[in-house]
Tab-separated table of C-alpha atoms in Angstrom:
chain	number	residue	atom	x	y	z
U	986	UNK	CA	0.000	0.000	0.000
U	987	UNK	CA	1.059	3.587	-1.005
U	988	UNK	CA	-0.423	7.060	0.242
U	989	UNK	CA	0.532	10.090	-1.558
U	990	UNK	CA	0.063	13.758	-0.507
U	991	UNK	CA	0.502	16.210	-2.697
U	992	UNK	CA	1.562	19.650	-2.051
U	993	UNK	CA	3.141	22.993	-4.299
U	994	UNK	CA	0.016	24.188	-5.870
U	995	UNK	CA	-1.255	28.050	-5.863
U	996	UNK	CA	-2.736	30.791	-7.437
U	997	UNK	CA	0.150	32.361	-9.977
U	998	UNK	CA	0.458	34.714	-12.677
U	999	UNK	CA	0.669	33.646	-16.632
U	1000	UNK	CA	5.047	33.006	-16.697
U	1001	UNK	CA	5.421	32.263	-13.182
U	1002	UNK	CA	6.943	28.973	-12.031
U	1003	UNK	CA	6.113	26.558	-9.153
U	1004	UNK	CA	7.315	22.896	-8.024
U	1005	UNK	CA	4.783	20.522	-7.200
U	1006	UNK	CA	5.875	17.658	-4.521
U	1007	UNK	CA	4.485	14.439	-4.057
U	1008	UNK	CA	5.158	12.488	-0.725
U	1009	UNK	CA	4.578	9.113	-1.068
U	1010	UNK	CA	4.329	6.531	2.439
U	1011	UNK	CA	5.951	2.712	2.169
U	1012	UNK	CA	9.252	1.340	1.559
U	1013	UNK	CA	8.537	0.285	-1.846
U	1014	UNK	CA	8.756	3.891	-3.399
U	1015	UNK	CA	11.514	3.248	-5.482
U	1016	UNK	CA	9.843	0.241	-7.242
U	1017	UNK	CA	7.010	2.631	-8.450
U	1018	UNK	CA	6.577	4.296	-11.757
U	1019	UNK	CA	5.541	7.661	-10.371
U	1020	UNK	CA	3.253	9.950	-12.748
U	1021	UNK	CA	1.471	13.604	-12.419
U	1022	UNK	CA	-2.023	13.663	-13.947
U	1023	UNK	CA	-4.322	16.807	-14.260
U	1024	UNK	CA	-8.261	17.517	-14.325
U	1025	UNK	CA	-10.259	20.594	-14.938
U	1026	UNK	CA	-13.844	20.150	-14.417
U	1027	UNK	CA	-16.126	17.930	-16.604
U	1028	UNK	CA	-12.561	16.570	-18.158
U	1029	UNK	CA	-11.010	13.312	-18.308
U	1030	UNK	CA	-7.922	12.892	-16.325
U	1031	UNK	CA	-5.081	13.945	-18.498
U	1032	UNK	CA	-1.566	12.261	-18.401
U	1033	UNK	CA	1.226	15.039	-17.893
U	1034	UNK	CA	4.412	13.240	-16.818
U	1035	UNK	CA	5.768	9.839	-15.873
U	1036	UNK	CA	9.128	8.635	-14.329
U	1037	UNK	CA	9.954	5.095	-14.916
U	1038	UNK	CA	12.236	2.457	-14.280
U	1039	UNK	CA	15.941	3.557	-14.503
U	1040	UNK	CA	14.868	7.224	-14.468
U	1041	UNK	CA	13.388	7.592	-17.881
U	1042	UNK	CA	11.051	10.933	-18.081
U	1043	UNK	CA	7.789	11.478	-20.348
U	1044	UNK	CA	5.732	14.278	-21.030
U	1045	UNK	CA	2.731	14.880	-22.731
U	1046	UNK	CA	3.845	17.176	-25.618
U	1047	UNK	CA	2.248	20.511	-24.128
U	1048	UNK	CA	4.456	20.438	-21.273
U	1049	UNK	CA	7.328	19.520	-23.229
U	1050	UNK	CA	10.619	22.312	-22.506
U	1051	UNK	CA	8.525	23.342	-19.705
U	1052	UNK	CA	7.805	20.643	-17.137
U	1053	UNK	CA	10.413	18.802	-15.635
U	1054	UNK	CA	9.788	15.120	-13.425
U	1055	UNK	CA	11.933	14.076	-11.305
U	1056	UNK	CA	12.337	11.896	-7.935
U	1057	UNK	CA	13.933	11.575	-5.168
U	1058	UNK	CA	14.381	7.793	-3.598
U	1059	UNK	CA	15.988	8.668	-0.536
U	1060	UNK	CA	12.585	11.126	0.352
U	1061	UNK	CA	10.395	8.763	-1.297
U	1062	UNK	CA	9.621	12.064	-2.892
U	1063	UNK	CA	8.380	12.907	-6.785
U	1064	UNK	CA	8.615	16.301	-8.194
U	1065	UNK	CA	7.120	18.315	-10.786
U	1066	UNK	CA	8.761	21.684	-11.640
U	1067	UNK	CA	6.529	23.369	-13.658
U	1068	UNK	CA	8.223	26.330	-15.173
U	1069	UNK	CA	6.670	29.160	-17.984
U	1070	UNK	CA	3.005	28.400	-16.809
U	1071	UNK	CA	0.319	29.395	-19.270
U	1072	UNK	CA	-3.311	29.735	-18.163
U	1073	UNK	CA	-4.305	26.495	-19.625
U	1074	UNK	CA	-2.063	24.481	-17.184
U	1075	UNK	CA	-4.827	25.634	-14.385
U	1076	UNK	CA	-6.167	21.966	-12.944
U	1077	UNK	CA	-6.216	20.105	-10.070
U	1078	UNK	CA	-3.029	18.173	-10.485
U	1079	UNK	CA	-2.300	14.486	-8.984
U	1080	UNK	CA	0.414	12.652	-8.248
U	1081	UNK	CA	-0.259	8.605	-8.516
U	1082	UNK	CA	2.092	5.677	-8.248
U	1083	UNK	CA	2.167	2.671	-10.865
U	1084	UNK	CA	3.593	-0.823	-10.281
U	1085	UNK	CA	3.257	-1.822	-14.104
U	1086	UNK	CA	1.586	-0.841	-17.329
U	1087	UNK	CA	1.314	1.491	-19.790
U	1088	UNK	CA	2.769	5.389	-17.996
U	1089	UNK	CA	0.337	8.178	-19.861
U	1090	UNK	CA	-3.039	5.610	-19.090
U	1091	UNK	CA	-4.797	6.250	-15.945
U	1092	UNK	CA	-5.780	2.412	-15.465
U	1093	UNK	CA	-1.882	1.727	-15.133
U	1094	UNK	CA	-1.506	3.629	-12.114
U	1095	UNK	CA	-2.663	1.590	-8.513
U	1096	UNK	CA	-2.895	5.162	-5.986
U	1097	UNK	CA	-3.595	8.203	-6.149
U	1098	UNK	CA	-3.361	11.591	-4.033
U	1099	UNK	CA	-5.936	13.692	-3.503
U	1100	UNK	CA	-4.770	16.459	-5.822
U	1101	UNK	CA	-3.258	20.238	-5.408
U	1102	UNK	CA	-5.079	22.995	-7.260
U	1103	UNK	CA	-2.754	24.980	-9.446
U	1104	UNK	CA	-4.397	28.036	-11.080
U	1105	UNK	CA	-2.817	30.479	-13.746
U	1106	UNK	CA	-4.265	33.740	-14.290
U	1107	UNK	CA	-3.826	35.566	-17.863
């Protein structure tokens, strides 16, 4: 069993940067693909990053140059540095753990946080 707690999220302006972090319970961590996910109201959960494996990184291609994934074992700690924020990156973003499947599906991942709102204003 994993429990994750998100944490980062705020109001900022259009430009502005902020690092989401996602503390995660168990002594397991490290065996976890670890992914962020976002949702704005009366939308699907949308894939936005995934760290796998040996430390491969994946991004859905509008967060490419801007988002960066990253983890820290030792914390049992994932990341999400979200830099250049446009107003369309405003969502409730989660953090969820995956022991296999495919990263960018929802279905792959086994928990789930409860989500940080991050909002963007124009």
């Amino acid at each position: 069993q994993v429990q994750l707690v998100e944490s980062g999220g705020g109001l900022v302006q259009a430009g502005d940067s902020l690092r989401l972090s996602c503390a995660a319970s168990g002594r397991t961590f490290s065996r976890y693909a670890m992914g962020w996910f976002r949702q704005t109201p009366g939308k699907e959960r949308e894939f936005v990053a995934a760290i796998i494996g040996g430390g491969n990184t994946y991004y859905v291609d509008s967060v490419k140059g801007r988002f960066t994934i990253s983890r820290d074992n030792a914390k049992n700690t994932v990341y999400l540095q979200m830099n250049s924020l446009k107003p369309e990156d405003t969502a409730v973003y989660y953090c969820a753990a995956s022991y296999s499947g495919t990263y960018y599906k929802v279905d792959a991942y086994d928990f789930w946080g409860l989500g940080t709102q991050v909002t963007v204003s124009s």
